[in-house]
Short mmCIF file of N, CA and C in Angstrom, two decimals:
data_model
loop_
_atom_site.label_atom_id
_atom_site.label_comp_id
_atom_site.label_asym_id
_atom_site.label_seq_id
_atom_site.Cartn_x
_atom_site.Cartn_y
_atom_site.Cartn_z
N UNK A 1 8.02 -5.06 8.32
CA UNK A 1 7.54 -4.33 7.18
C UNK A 1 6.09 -3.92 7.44
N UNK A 2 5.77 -2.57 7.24
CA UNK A 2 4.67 -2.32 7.32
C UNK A 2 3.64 -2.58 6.63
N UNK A 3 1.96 -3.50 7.24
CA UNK A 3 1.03 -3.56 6.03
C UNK A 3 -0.05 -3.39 6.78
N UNK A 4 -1.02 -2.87 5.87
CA UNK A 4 -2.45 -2.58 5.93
C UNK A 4 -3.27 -3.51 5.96
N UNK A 5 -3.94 -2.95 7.04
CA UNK A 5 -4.68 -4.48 7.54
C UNK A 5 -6.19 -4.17 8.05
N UNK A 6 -7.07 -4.69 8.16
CA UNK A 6 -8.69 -4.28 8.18
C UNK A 6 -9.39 -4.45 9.81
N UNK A 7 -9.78 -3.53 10.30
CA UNK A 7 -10.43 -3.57 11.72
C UNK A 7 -10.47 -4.71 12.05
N UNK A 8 -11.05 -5.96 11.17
CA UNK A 8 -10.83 -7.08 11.71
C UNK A 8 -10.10 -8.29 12.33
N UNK A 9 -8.97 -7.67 11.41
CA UNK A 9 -7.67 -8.31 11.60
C UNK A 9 -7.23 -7.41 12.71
N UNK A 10 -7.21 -6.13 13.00
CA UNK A 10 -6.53 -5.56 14.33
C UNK A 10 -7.37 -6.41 15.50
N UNK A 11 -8.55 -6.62 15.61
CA UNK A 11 -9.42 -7.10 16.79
C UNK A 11 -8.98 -8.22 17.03
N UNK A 12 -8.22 -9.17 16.11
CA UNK A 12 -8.05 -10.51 16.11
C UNK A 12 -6.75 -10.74 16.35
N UNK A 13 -5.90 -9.51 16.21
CA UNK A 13 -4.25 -9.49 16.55
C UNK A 13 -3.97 -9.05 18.25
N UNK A 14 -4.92 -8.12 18.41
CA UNK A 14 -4.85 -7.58 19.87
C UNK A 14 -5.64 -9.32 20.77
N UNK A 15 -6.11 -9.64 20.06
CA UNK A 15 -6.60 -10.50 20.87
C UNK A 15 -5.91 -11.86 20.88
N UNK A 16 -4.97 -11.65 19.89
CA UNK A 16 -3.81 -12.98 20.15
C UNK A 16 -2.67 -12.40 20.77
N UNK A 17 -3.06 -11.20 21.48
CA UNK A 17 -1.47 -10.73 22.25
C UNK A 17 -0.47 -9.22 21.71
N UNK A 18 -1.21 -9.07 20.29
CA UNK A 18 -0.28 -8.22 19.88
C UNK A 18 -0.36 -6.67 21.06
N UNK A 19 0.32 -6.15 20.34
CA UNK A 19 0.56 -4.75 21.30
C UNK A 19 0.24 -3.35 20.25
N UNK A 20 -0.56 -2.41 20.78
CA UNK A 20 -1.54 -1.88 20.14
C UNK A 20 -0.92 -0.46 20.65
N UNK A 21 0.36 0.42 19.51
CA UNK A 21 0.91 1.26 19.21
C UNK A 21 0.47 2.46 18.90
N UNK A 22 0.42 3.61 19.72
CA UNK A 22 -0.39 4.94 19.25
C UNK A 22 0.78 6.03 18.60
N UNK A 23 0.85 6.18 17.97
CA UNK A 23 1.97 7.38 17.41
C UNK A 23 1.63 8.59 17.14
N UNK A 24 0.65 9.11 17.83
CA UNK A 24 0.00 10.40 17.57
C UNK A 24 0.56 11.45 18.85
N UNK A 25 0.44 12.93 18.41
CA UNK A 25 1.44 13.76 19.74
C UNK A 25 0.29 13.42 21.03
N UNK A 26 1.16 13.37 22.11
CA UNK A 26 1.00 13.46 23.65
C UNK A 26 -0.60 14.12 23.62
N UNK A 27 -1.07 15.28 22.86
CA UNK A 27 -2.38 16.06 23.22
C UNK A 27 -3.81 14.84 22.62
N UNK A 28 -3.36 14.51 21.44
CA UNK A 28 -3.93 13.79 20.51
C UNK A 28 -4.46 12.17 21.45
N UNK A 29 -3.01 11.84 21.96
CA UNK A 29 -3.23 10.59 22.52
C UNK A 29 -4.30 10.60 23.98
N UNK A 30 -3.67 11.81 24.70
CA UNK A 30 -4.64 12.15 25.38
C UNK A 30 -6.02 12.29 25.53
N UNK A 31 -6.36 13.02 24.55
CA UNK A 31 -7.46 12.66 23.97
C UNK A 31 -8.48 11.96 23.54
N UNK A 32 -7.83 10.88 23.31
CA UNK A 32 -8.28 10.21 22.05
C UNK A 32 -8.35 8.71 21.69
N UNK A 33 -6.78 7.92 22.55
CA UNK A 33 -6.32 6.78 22.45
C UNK A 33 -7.48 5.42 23.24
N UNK A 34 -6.86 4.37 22.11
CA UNK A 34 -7.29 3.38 22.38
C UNK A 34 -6.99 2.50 23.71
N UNK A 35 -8.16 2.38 24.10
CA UNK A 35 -7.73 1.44 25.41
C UNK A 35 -6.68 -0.09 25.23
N UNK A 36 -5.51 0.00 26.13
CA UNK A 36 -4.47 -0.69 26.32
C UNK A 36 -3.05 -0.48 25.46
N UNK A 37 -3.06 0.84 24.66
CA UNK A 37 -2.49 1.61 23.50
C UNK A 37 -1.01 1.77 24.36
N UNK A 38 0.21 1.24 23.77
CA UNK A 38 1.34 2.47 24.24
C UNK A 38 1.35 3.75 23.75
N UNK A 39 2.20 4.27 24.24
CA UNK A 39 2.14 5.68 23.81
C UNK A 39 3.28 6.11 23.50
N UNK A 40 4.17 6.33 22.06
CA UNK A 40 5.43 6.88 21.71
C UNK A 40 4.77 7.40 20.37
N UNK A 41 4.92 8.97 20.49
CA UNK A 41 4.35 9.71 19.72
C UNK A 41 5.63 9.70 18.59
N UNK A 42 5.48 9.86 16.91
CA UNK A 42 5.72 9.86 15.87
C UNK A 42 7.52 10.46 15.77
N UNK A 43 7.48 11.61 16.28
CA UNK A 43 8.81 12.54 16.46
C UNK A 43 9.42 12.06 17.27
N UNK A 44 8.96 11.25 18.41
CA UNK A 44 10.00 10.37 19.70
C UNK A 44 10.43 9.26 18.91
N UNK A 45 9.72 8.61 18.36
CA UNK A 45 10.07 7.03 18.02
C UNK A 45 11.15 6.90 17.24
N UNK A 46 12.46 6.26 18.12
CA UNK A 46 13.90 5.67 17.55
C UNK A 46 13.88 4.49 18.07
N UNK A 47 15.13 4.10 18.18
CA UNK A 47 15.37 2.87 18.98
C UNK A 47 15.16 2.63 20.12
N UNK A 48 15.51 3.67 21.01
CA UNK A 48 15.56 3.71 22.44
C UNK A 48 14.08 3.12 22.92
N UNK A 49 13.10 4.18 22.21
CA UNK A 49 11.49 4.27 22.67
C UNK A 49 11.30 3.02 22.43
N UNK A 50 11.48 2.64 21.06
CA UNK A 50 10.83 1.26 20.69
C UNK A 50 11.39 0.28 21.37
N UNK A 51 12.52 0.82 21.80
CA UNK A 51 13.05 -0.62 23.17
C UNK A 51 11.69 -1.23 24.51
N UNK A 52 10.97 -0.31 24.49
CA UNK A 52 9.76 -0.49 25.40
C UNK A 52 8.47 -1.81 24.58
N UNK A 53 8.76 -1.94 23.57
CA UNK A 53 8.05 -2.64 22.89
C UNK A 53 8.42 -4.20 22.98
N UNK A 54 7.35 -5.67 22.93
CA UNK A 54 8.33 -6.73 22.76
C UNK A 54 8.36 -7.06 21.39
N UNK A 55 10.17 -7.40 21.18
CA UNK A 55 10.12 -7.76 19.92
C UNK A 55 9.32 -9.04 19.53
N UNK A 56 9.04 -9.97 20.32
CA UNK A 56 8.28 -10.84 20.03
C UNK A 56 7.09 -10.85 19.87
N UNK A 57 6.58 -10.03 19.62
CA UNK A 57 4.56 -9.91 19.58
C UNK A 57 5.13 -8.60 18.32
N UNK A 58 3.89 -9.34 17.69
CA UNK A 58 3.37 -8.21 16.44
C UNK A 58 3.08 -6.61 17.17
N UNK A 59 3.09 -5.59 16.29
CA UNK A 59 3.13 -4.53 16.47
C UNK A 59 2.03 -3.94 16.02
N UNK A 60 1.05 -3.46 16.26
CA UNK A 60 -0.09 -3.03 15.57
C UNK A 60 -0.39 -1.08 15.86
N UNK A 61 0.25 -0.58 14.91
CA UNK A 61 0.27 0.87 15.07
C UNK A 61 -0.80 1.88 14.10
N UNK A 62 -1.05 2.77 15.00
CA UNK A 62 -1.94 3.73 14.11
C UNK A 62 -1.85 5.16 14.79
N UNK A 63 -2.11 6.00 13.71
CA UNK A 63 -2.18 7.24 13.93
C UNK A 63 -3.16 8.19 13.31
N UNK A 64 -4.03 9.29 13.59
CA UNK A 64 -4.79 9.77 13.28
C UNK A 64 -4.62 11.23 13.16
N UNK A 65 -3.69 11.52 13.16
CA UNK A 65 -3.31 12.98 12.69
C UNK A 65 -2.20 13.62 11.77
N UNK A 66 -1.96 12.36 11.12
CA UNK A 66 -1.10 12.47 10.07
C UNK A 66 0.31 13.25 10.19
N UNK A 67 1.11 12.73 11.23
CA UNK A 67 2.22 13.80 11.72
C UNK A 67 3.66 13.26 10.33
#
């Protein structure tokens, strides 16, 4: 379930392991993305993509272009 959570808590999740999700298009991420970020932009993401993810570690996603 998705929740909102404060810079602080992302710094403190990436740093217990989580995995740090970019969902913004290919140009954007290019651009732009956070260091150690996957990359499955907004319109790709099904099952398949998210198969690249571990289900066992928290998911910490963001996007900045509102797709």
């Amino acid at each position: 379930m998705p929740t909102m959570i404060e810079r602080k808590d992302v710094q403190r999740l990436i740093g217990e392991g989580a995995q740090l999700l970019d969902v913004m298009s290919r140009d954007a991420y290019e651009h732009s993305h956070l260091p150690g970020a996957i990359h499955i932009s907004l319109k790709e993401l099904d099952e398949e993509s998210a198969a690249r993810l571990d289900r066992e570690l928290p998911v910490v996603t963001y996007c900045a272009d509102y797709q």
